[in-house]
PDB file of C-alpha atoms in Angstrom:
ATOM      1  CA  MET S   1      21.616 -16.034   2.346  1.00  0.00           C
ATOM      2  CA  THR S   2      18.961 -14.414   0.134  1.00  0.00           C
ATOM      3  CA  VAL S   3      19.115 -10.627  -0.104  1.00  0.00           C
ATOM      4  CA  LYS S   4      15.978  -9.119   1.459  1.00  0.00           C
ATOM      5  CA  VAL S   5      14.132  -6.196  -0.130  1.00  0.00           C
ATOM      6  CA  VAL S   6      12.353  -3.533   1.936  1.00  0.00           C
ATOM      7  CA  VAL S   7       9.974  -0.820   0.731  1.00  0.00           C
ATOM      8  CA  ASP S   8       7.504   1.529   2.379  1.00  0.00           C
ATOM      9  CA  SER S   9       3.762   1.449   1.751  1.00  0.00           C
ATOM     10  CA  THR S  10       3.852   4.296  -0.786  1.00  0.00           C
ATOM     11  CA  SER S  11       5.359   1.833  -3.281  1.00  0.00           C
ATOM     12  CA  ASP S  12       1.806   0.540  -3.897  1.00  0.00           C
ATOM     13  CA  ILE S  13       3.005  -3.048  -4.413  1.00  0.00           C
ATOM     14  CA  PRO S  14      -0.041  -5.352  -4.243  1.00  0.00           C
ATOM     15  CA  ASP S  15      -0.042  -7.356  -0.999  1.00  0.00           C
ATOM     16  CA  GLN S  16      -0.030 -10.713  -2.749  1.00  0.00           C
ATOM     17  CA  ILE S  17       3.023  -9.843  -4.832  1.00  0.00           C
ATOM     18  CA  ALA S  18       4.883  -8.567  -1.764  1.00  0.00           C
ATOM     19  CA  ARG S  19       4.141 -11.818   0.075  1.00  0.00           C
ATOM     20  CA  GLU S  20       5.130 -14.015  -2.859  1.00  0.00           C
ATOM     21  CA  LEU S  21       8.448 -12.215  -3.341  1.00  0.00           C
ATOM     22  CA  GLY S  22       9.215 -11.762   0.349  1.00  0.00           C
ATOM     23  CA  ILE S  23       9.229  -7.961   0.133  1.00  0.00           C
ATOM     24  CA  THR S  24       8.853  -6.297   3.534  1.00  0.00           C
ATOM     25  CA  VAL S  25       6.571  -3.241   3.539  1.00  0.00           C
ATOM     26  CA  VAL S  26       7.035  -0.560   6.216  1.00  0.00           C
ATOM     27  CA  PRO S  27       3.820   1.471   6.693  1.00  0.00           C
ATOM     28  CA  THR S  28       3.748   5.230   6.301  1.00  0.00           C
ATOM     29  CA  TYR S  29       1.119   7.333   8.105  1.00  0.00           C
ATOM     30  CA  VAL S  30      -1.914   9.504   7.390  1.00  0.00           C
ATOM     31  CA  VAL S  31      -2.796  11.999  10.130  1.00  0.00           C
ATOM     32  CA  PHE S  32      -6.395  13.181  10.625  1.00  0.00           C
ATOM     33  CA  GLY S  33      -7.156  15.527  13.502  1.00  0.00           C
ATOM     34  CA  GLY S  34      -3.950  14.661  15.296  1.00  0.00           C
ATOM     35  CA  LYS S  35      -4.504  10.892  15.072  1.00  0.00           C
ATOM     36  CA  ALA S  36      -2.021   8.866  13.017  1.00  0.00           C
ATOM     37  CA  TYR S  37      -3.241   5.938  10.922  1.00  0.00           C
ATOM     38  CA  ARG S  38      -0.893   3.366   9.426  1.00  0.00           C
ATOM     39  CA  ASP S  39      -1.245   3.327   5.650  1.00  0.00           C
ATOM     40  CA  ARG S  40      -3.531   0.444   4.596  1.00  0.00           C
ATOM     41  CA  LEU S  41      -3.453  -1.122   8.078  1.00  0.00           C
ATOM     42  CA  ASP S  42      -5.432   1.343  10.210  1.00  0.00           C
ATOM     43  CA  ILE S  43      -7.154   3.130   7.331  1.00  0.00           C
ATOM     44  CA  SER S  44      -8.277   1.720   4.000  1.00  0.00           C
ATOM     45  CA  GLU S  45      -8.218   3.454   0.651  1.00  0.00           C
ATOM     46  CA  ASP S  46     -12.018   3.849   0.674  1.00  0.00           C
ATOM     47  CA  GLU S  47     -11.981   5.376   4.159  1.00  0.00           C
ATOM     48  CA  LEU S  48      -9.255   7.800   3.140  1.00  0.00           C
ATOM     49  CA  TYR S  49     -11.027   9.105   0.046  1.00  0.00           C
ATOM     50  CA  GLU S  50     -14.312   9.455   1.937  1.00  0.00           C
ATOM     51  CA  LYS S  51     -12.593  11.517   4.640  1.00  0.00           C
ATOM     52  CA  LEU S  52     -10.688  13.516   2.050  1.00  0.00           C
ATOM     53  CA  VAL S  53     -13.918  14.705   0.452  1.00  0.00           C
ATOM     54  CA  SER S  54     -16.056  15.102   3.575  1.00  0.00           C
ATOM     55  CA  ASP S  55     -13.626  16.510   6.168  1.00  0.00           C
ATOM     56  CA  SER S  56     -13.001  20.252   6.169  1.00  0.00           C
ATOM     57  CA  VAL S  57      -9.471  19.806   7.513  1.00  0.00           C
ATOM     58  CA  HIS S  58      -6.975  18.393   5.013  1.00  0.00           C
ATOM     59  CA  PRO S  59      -5.027  15.431   6.401  1.00  0.00           C
ATOM     60  CA  THR S  60      -1.265  15.393   6.662  1.00  0.00           C
ATOM     61  CA  THR S  61       1.121  12.529   6.075  1.00  0.00           C
ATOM     62  CA  SER S  62       4.037  11.248   8.113  1.00  0.00           C
ATOM     63  CA  VAL S  63       6.968   8.997   7.326  1.00  0.00           C
ATOM     64  CA  PRO S  64       7.978   5.899   9.290  1.00  0.00           C
ATOM     65  CA  SER S  65      10.334   6.785  12.114  1.00  0.00           C
ATOM     66  CA  PRO S  66      13.982   5.706  12.069  1.00  0.00           C
ATOM     67  CA  GLN S  67      13.043   3.248  14.811  1.00  0.00           C
ATOM     68  CA  ASP S  68      10.295   1.788  12.594  1.00  0.00           C
ATOM     69  CA  PHE S  69      12.955   1.024  10.005  1.00  0.00           C
ATOM     70  CA  ALA S  70      15.445  -0.171  12.610  1.00  0.00           C
ATOM     71  CA  ASP S  71      12.892  -2.654  13.962  1.00  0.00           C
ATOM     72  CA  VAL S  72      12.381  -4.085  10.463  1.00  0.00           C
ATOM     73  CA  TYR S  73      16.106  -4.185   9.716  1.00  0.00           C
ATOM     74  CA  ASN S  74      16.833  -5.882  13.060  1.00  0.00           C
ATOM     75  CA  ARG S  75      14.238  -8.563  12.373  1.00  0.00           C
ATOM     76  CA  LEU S  76      15.499  -9.219   8.859  1.00  0.00           C
ATOM     77  CA  ALA S  77      19.109  -9.291  10.089  1.00  0.00           C
ATOM     78  CA  GLN S  78      18.217 -12.572  11.794  1.00  0.00           C
ATOM     79  CA  GLU S  79      17.438 -14.059   8.361  1.00  0.00           C
ATOM     80  CA  THR S  80      20.002 -12.409   6.079  1.00  0.00           C
ATOM     81  CA  ASP S  81      23.223 -10.433   6.061  1.00  0.00           C
ATOM     82  CA  CYS S  82      22.153  -8.139   3.178  1.00  0.00           C
ATOM     83  CA  ILE S  83      19.166  -5.785   2.845  1.00  0.00           C
ATOM     84  CA  VAL S  84      18.229  -3.463  -0.026  1.00  0.00           C
ATOM     85  CA  SER S  85      15.761  -0.769   1.069  1.00  0.00           C
ATOM     86  CA  ILE S  86      14.105   1.132  -1.818  1.00  0.00           C
ATOM     87  CA  HIS S  87      12.127   4.328  -1.250  1.00  0.00           C
ATOM     88  CA  PRO S  88      10.434   7.312  -2.947  1.00  0.00           C
ATOM     89  CA  THR S  89      12.221  10.446  -4.036  1.00  0.00           C
ATOM     90  CA  SER S  90      13.954  12.272  -1.211  1.00  0.00           C
ATOM     91  CA  LYS S  91      13.017  15.558  -2.919  1.00  0.00           C
ATOM     92  CA  ALA S  92       9.348  15.080  -2.042  1.00  0.00           C
ATOM     93  CA  SER S  93       9.403  12.698   0.921  1.00  0.00           C
ATOM     94  CA  GLY S  94      11.371  12.175   4.119  1.00  0.00           C
ATOM     95  CA  VAL S  95      11.111   8.373   3.927  1.00  0.00           C
ATOM     96  CA  TYR S  96      14.566   7.913   2.403  1.00  0.00           C
ATOM     97  CA  ASN S  97      16.290   9.975   5.100  1.00  0.00           C
ATOM     98  CA  SER S  98      14.374   8.172   7.832  1.00  0.00           C
ATOM     99  CA  ALA S  99      15.502   4.833   6.385  1.00  0.00           C
ATOM    100  CA  LEU S 100      19.109   6.073   6.391  1.00  0.00           C
ATOM    101  CA  MET S 101      18.814   6.977  10.072  1.00  0.00           C
ATOM    102  CA  GLY S 102      17.224   3.601  10.775  1.00  0.00           C
ATOM    103  CA  LYS S 103      20.193   1.959   9.082  1.00  0.00           C
ATOM    104  CA  GLU S 104      22.562   3.748  11.469  1.00  0.00           C
ATOM    105  CA  LEU S 105      20.634   2.362  14.445  1.00  0.00           C
ATOM    106  CA  VAL S 106      21.467  -1.200  13.406  1.00  0.00           C
ATOM    107  CA  ALA S 107      24.975  -0.518  12.110  1.00  0.00           C
ATOM    108  CA  GLY S 108      27.147  -3.609  11.926  1.00  0.00           C
ATOM    109  CA  LYS S 109      24.404  -6.220  12.146  1.00  0.00           C
ATOM    110  CA  CYS S 110      24.108  -6.606   8.362  1.00  0.00           C
ATOM    111  CA  HIS S 111      24.822  -4.684   5.168  1.00  0.00           C
ATOM    112  CA  ILE S 112      21.942  -2.311   4.377  1.00  0.00           C
ATOM    113  CA  GLU S 113      21.803  -0.435   1.071  1.00  0.00           C
ATOM    114  CA  VAL S 114      19.226   2.395   1.103  1.00  0.00           C
ATOM    115  CA  ILE S 115      18.237   3.570  -2.386  1.00  0.00           C
ATOM    116  CA  ASP S 116      16.610   6.886  -3.316  1.00  0.00           C
ATOM    117  CA  SER S 117      14.520   5.952  -6.362  1.00  0.00           C
ATOM    118  CA  LEU S 118      13.791   9.601  -7.301  1.00  0.00           C
ATOM    119  CA  LEU S 119      10.323   8.231  -8.120  1.00  0.00           C
ATOM    120  CA  VAL S 120       6.954   7.661  -6.486  1.00  0.00           C
ATOM    121  CA  ALA S 121       4.244   5.035  -6.145  1.00  0.00           C
ATOM    122  CA  MET S 122       4.364   1.920  -8.324  1.00  0.00           C
ATOM    123  CA  SER S 123       7.372   3.341 -10.196  1.00  0.00           C
ATOM    124  CA  CYS S 124       9.275   2.597  -7.012  1.00  0.00           C
ATOM    125  CA  GLY S 125       7.309  -0.633  -6.602  1.00  0.00           C
ATOM    126  CA  ILE S 126       8.326  -2.032  -9.985  1.00  0.00           C
ATOM    127  CA  ILE S 127      11.985  -1.394  -9.147  1.00  0.00           C
ATOM    128  CA  ALA S 128      11.582  -3.267  -5.864  1.00  0.00           C
ATOM    129  CA  ILE S 129       9.813  -6.159  -7.596  1.00  0.00           C
ATOM    130  CA  ALA S 130      12.654  -6.452 -10.116  1.00  0.00           C
ATOM    131  CA  ALA S 131      15.219  -6.392  -7.307  1.00  0.00           C
ATOM    132  CA  ALA S 132      13.327  -9.008  -5.275  1.00  0.00           C
ATOM    133  CA  LYS S 133      12.996 -11.337  -8.264  1.00  0.00           C
ATOM    134  CA  GLU S 134      16.743 -11.096  -8.806  1.00  0.00           C
ATOM    135  CA  ALA S 135      17.401 -11.747  -5.118  1.00  0.00           C
ATOM    136  CA  ASN S 136      15.117 -14.773  -5.054  1.00  0.00           C
ATOM    137  CA  ALA S 137      16.931 -16.155  -8.093  1.00  0.00           C
ATOM    138  CA  GLY S 138      20.098 -16.231  -6.005  1.00  0.00           C
ATOM    139  CA  ALA S 139      21.777 -12.976  -7.027  1.00  0.00           C
ATOM    140  CA  ASN S 140      24.317 -11.447  -4.667  1.00  0.00           C
ATOM    141  CA  LEU S 141      23.979  -8.020  -3.081  1.00  0.00           C
ATOM    142  CA  GLU S 142      25.930  -6.197  -5.784  1.00  0.00           C
ATOM    143  CA  ARG S 143      23.721  -7.610  -8.533  1.00  0.00           C
ATOM    144  CA  VAL S 144      20.476  -6.782  -6.701  1.00  0.00           C
ATOM    145  CA  ILE S 145      21.664  -3.205  -6.168  1.00  0.00           C
ATOM    146  CA  GLU S 146      22.679  -2.976  -9.823  1.00  0.00           C
ATOM    147  CA  VAL S 147      19.248  -4.131 -11.014  1.00  0.00           C
ATOM    148  CA  ALA S 148      17.532  -1.556  -8.793  1.00  0.00           C
ATOM    149  CA  ARG S 149      19.768   1.376  -9.711  1.00  0.00           C
ATOM    150  CA  LYS S 150      19.789   0.619 -13.434  1.00  0.00           C
ATOM    151  CA  SER S 151      15.984   0.512 -13.405  1.00  0.00           C
ATOM    152  CA  ILE S 152      15.630   4.070 -12.101  1.00  0.00           C
ATOM    153  CA  PRO S 153      16.373   5.936 -15.373  1.00  0.00           C
ATOM    154  CA  ARG S 154      14.231   3.424 -17.265  1.00  0.00           C
ATOM    155  CA  MET S 155      11.095   4.226 -15.258  1.00  0.00           C
ATOM    156  CA  HIS S 156       8.539   6.627 -16.728  1.00  0.00           C
ATOM    157  CA  LEU S 157       5.098   7.697 -15.566  1.00  0.00           C
ATOM    158  CA  LEU S 158       2.190   9.829 -16.662  1.00  0.00           C
ATOM    159  CA  VAL S 159      -0.409  10.818 -14.099  1.00  0.00           C
ATOM    160  CA  MET S 160      -3.921  12.154 -14.680  1.00  0.00           C
ATOM    161  CA  LEU S 161      -5.568  13.951 -11.777  1.00  0.00           C
ATOM    162  CA  ASP S 162      -9.119  15.185 -11.488  1.00  0.00           C
ATOM    163  CA  THR S 163      -7.808  18.297  -9.758  1.00  0.00           C
ATOM    164  CA  LEU S 164      -4.535  19.659  -8.428  1.00  0.00           C
ATOM    165  CA  LYS S 165      -6.090  21.042  -5.257  1.00  0.00           C
ATOM    166  CA  TYR S 166      -4.974  18.113  -3.105  1.00  0.00           C
ATOM    167  CA  LEU S 167      -1.368  18.414  -4.287  1.00  0.00           C
ATOM    168  CA  VAL S 168      -1.527  22.150  -3.578  1.00  0.00           C
ATOM    169  CA  ARG S 169      -3.051  21.603  -0.128  1.00  0.00           C
ATOM    170  CA  GLY S 170      -0.323  19.123   0.695  1.00  0.00           C
ATOM    171  CA  GLY S 171       2.403  21.540  -0.391  1.00  0.00           C
ATOM    172  CA  ARG S 172       3.575  19.440  -3.355  1.00  0.00           C
ATOM    173  CA  LEU S 173       2.700  22.176  -5.884  1.00  0.00           C
ATOM    174  CA  GLY S 174       2.456  25.969  -5.688  1.00  0.00           C
ATOM    175  CA  LYS S 175      -0.935  27.585  -5.030  1.00  0.00           C
ATOM    176  CA  GLY S 176      -1.114  28.995  -8.549  1.00  0.00           C
ATOM    177  CA  TYR S 177      -1.639  25.503  -9.909  1.00  0.00           C
ATOM    178  CA  GLY S 178      -4.880  25.159  -7.950  1.00  0.00           C
ATOM    179  CA  LEU S 179      -6.804  26.860 -10.757  1.00  0.00           C
ATOM    180  CA  LEU S 180      -6.203  23.925 -13.066  1.00  0.00           C
ATOM    181  CA  GLY S 181      -8.929  21.334 -12.900  1.00  0.00           C
ATOM    182  CA  SER S 182     -11.093  23.180 -10.382  1.00  0.00           C
ATOM    183  CA  VAL S 183     -11.610  26.500 -12.197  1.00  0.00           C
ATOM    184  CA  LEU S 184     -10.437  25.866 -15.747  1.00  0.00           C
ATOM    185  CA  LYS S 185     -12.146  22.457 -15.840  1.00  0.00           C
ATOM    186  CA  VAL S 186      -9.257  20.628 -17.472  1.00  0.00           C
ATOM    187  CA  LYS S 187      -7.523  17.409 -16.473  1.00  0.00           C
ATOM    188  CA  PRO S 188      -3.917  17.997 -15.351  1.00  0.00           C
ATOM    189  CA  LEU S 189      -1.229  15.586 -16.558  1.00  0.00           C
ATOM    190  CA  LEU S 190       1.930  15.197 -14.495  1.00  0.00           C
ATOM    191  CA  THR S 191       5.147  13.229 -14.353  1.00  0.00           C
ATOM    192  CA  ALA S 192       8.136  12.908 -12.028  1.00  0.00           C
ATOM    193  CA  ARG S 193      11.073  14.983 -13.226  1.00  0.00           C
ATOM    194  CA  GLU S 194      14.380  14.987 -11.338  1.00  0.00           C
ATOM    195  CA  GLY S 195      12.569  13.653  -8.306  1.00  0.00           C
ATOM    196  CA  LYS S 196       9.763  16.225  -8.246  1.00  0.00           C
ATOM    197  CA  ALA S 197       6.196  16.394  -9.558  1.00  0.00           C
ATOM    198  CA  ALA S 198       6.057  18.307 -12.836  1.00  0.00           C
ATOM    199  CA  LEU S 199       3.046  19.415 -14.867  1.00  0.00           C
ATOM    200  CA  VAL S 200       3.511  18.234 -18.466  1.00  0.00           C
ATOM    201  CA  GLY S 201       0.169  19.195 -19.983  1.00  0.00           C
ATOM    202  CA  VAL S 202      -3.587  19.380 -19.651  1.00  0.00           C
ATOM    203  CA  ALA S 203      -6.471  17.656 -21.391  1.00  0.00           C
ATOM    204  CA  ARG S 204      -9.752  19.440 -22.010  1.00  0.00           C
ATOM    205  CA  THR S 205     -11.806  16.327 -21.318  1.00  0.00           C
ATOM    206  CA  LYS S 206     -11.346  13.202 -19.252  1.00  0.00           C
ATOM    207  CA  ALA S 207     -11.652  11.086 -22.395  1.00  0.00           C
ATOM    208  CA  ASN S 208      -8.719  12.954 -23.918  1.00  0.00           C
ATOM    209  CA  ALA S 209      -6.701  12.510 -20.736  1.00  0.00           C
ATOM    210  CA  VAL S 210      -7.348   8.760 -20.696  1.00  0.00           C
ATOM    211  CA  LYS S 211      -6.333   8.610 -24.358  1.00  0.00           C
ATOM    212  CA  ARG S 212      -3.024  10.252 -23.408  1.00  0.00           C
ATOM    213  CA  LEU S 213      -2.522   7.570 -20.772  1.00  0.00           C
ATOM    214  CA  TYR S 214      -3.324   4.842 -23.296  1.00  0.00           C
ATOM    215  CA  ASP S 215      -0.813   6.216 -25.807  1.00  0.00           C
ATOM    216  CA  PHE S 216       1.941   6.789 -23.241  1.00  0.00           C
ATOM    217  CA  PRO S 217       3.682   3.353 -23.432  1.00  0.00           C
ATOM    218  CA  ALA S 218       3.876   3.614 -27.226  1.00  0.00           C
ATOM    219  CA  GLY S 219       6.444   6.365 -26.809  1.00  0.00           C
ATOM    220  CA  PHE S 220       9.099   3.818 -25.853  1.00  0.00           C
ATOM    221  CA  SER S 221      10.793   1.392 -28.223  1.00  0.00           C
ATOM    222  CA  LYS S 222      10.429  -1.602 -25.923  1.00  0.00           C
ATOM    223  CA  VAL S 223       8.837  -1.988 -22.505  1.00  0.00           C
ATOM    224  CA  SER S 224       9.258  -4.745 -19.944  1.00  0.00           C
ATOM    225  CA  ASP S 225       6.708  -3.696 -17.306  1.00  0.00           C
ATOM    226  CA  ILE S 226       3.543  -1.593 -17.324  1.00  0.00           C
ATOM    227  CA  ALA S 227       1.371  -0.628 -14.364  1.00  0.00           C
ATOM    228  CA  VAL S 228      -1.980   1.115 -14.291  1.00  0.00           C
ATOM    229  CA  SER S 229      -2.645   2.756 -10.926  1.00  0.00           C
ATOM    230  CA  TYR S 230      -5.854   4.396  -9.749  1.00  0.00           C
ATOM    231  CA  THR S 231      -7.271   6.148  -6.708  1.00  0.00           C
ATOM    232  CA  THR S 232     -11.029   5.491  -6.804  1.00  0.00           C
ATOM    233  CA  ASP S 233     -12.302   4.129 -10.141  1.00  0.00           C
ATOM    234  CA  ARG S 234     -11.170   0.515 -10.470  1.00  0.00           C
ATOM    235  CA  ASP S 235     -13.479  -0.270 -13.393  1.00  0.00           C
ATOM    236  CA  GLU S 236     -12.054   2.548 -15.494  1.00  0.00           C
ATOM    237  CA  ALA S 237      -8.501   1.533 -14.614  1.00  0.00           C
ATOM    238  CA  GLN S 238      -9.246  -2.101 -15.439  1.00  0.00           C
ATOM    239  CA  GLN S 239     -10.599  -1.136 -18.850  1.00  0.00           C
ATOM    240  CA  LEU S 240      -7.537   0.973 -19.583  1.00  0.00           C
ATOM    241  CA  ALA S 241      -5.209  -1.805 -18.424  1.00  0.00           C
ATOM    242  CA  GLU S 242      -6.892  -4.353 -20.684  1.00  0.00           C
ATOM    243  CA  LYS S 243      -6.590  -2.064 -23.702  1.00  0.00           C
ATOM    244  CA  ILE S 244      -2.913  -1.389 -23.044  1.00  0.00           C
ATOM    245  CA  LYS S 245      -2.237  -5.072 -22.390  1.00  0.00           C
ATOM    246  CA  ALA S 246      -3.726  -5.977 -25.771  1.00  0.00           C
ATOM    247  CA  ARG S 247      -1.278  -3.533 -27.333  1.00  0.00           C
ATOM    248  CA  PHE S 248       1.740  -4.793 -25.345  1.00  0.00           C
ATOM    249  CA  PRO S 249       1.076  -8.508 -24.720  1.00  0.00           C
ATOM    250  CA  GLU S 250       4.715  -9.305 -23.892  1.00  0.00           C
ATOM    251  CA  ALA S 251       4.983  -6.802 -21.036  1.00  0.00           C
ATOM    252  CA  THR S 252       4.466  -7.742 -17.393  1.00  0.00           C
ATOM    253  CA  PHE S 253       1.314  -5.995 -16.172  1.00  0.00           C
ATOM    254  CA  TYR S 254       0.167  -4.669 -12.804  1.00  0.00           C
ATOM    255  CA  LEU S 255      -3.108  -3.073 -11.737  1.00  0.00           C
ATOM    256  CA  THR S 256      -2.618  -1.246  -8.458  1.00  0.00           C
ATOM    257  CA  ARG S 257      -4.524   1.086  -6.205  1.00  0.00           C
ATOM    258  CA  VAL S 258      -2.893   4.214  -4.852  1.00  0.00           C
ATOM    259  CA  GLY S 259      -2.710   3.908  -1.082  1.00  0.00           C
ATOM    260  CA  PRO S 260      -3.969   6.366   1.536  1.00  0.00           C
ATOM    261  CA  VAL S 261      -0.736   8.359   1.952  1.00  0.00           C
ATOM    262  CA  LEU S 262      -0.250   9.130  -1.740  1.00  0.00           C
ATOM    263  CA  GLY S 263      -4.019   9.364  -2.158  1.00  0.00           C
ATOM    264  CA  THR S 264      -3.993  12.289   0.255  1.00  0.00           C
ATOM    265  CA  HIS S 265      -2.079  14.246  -2.396  1.00  0.00           C
ATOM    266  CA  ALA S 266      -3.639  12.741  -5.544  1.00  0.00           C
ATOM    267  CA  GLY S 267      -7.295  12.873  -4.528  1.00  0.00           C
ATOM    268  CA  PRO S 268     -10.269  10.990  -6.008  1.00  0.00           C
ATOM    269  CA  GLY S 269     -10.421  10.368  -9.749  1.00  0.00           C
ATOM    270  CA  GLY S 270      -6.689   9.997 -10.297  1.00  0.00           C
ATOM    271  CA  MET S 271      -5.083   7.453 -12.596  1.00  0.00           C
ATOM    272  CA  ALA S 272      -1.548   6.784 -13.847  1.00  0.00           C
ATOM    273  CA  VAL S 273       0.355   4.651 -16.317  1.00  0.00           C
ATOM    274  CA  ILE S 274       3.864   3.583 -15.358  1.00  0.00           C
ATOM    275  CA  VAL S 275       6.382   2.097 -17.788  1.00  0.00           C
ATOM    276  CA  ARG S 276       9.680   0.335 -17.253  1.00  0.00           C
ATOM    277  CA  GLU S 277      11.723   0.291 -20.417  1.00  0.00           C
ATOM    278  CA  ALA S 278      13.376  -2.989 -21.339  1.00  0.00           C
ATOM    279  CA  GLU S 279      17.118  -3.036 -20.789  1.00  0.00           C
ATOM    280  CA  GLU S 280      19.156  -2.736 -23.956  1.00  0.00           C
ATOM    281  CA  GLN S 281      20.948  -5.952 -24.837  1.00  0.00           C
TER     282      GLN S 281
END
């Protein structure tokens, strides 16, 4: 039986790719005024960013329940005896722990490997895509797990935000960081370091920040995958992606939009470049 790959909606895997590879996506939740919306199903990206700017109350986010995961695992257990479930860093999200509890609810029905990627967004998505491709090629469970786990240290990302205020509001960064972007009028640049968001620099202008994103993949000797992710400005992201693609024509490329749950913390005007280094031969 083919190993099945599960992710949550914060992986930002484009719907078409998930369908083609048979990746199951478990929705996370955005909560406005006490009402929970399933990420991308009950609320779109455009609706989220409009509410984020116009509503005085900052939304919260919620992870899928253990039962949400158990329902997915139970359904897939009718098709396979092996599941690999890949999720964002447990140091910034409760999704991984919820998936572990969901696994316990279906104990014995099939083998379920839950992986903490220590990453976020399409960084996690690229790992899941690599694992699903391996599974669809006929790899056994051990090989699919190996591909996923070996990809984790080879993933790198650089994120440009218009402001840090949404990360601060959501509790992902300390309040002192709120001055950056909003008061000092600079563009913050962040990465994921040991599973947590880390500020790695600032750019005085947006053009300089975008240039940093463009140059980011060149810092690695060889890349296999590159993704450009954005929150609100698709045209700008498309232009950046085309420029990077011309520089790295052999890499597999993805253009993805940050979904509502992660968008709650990133805010409008955000963009990121994600790199998966090629495995050494």
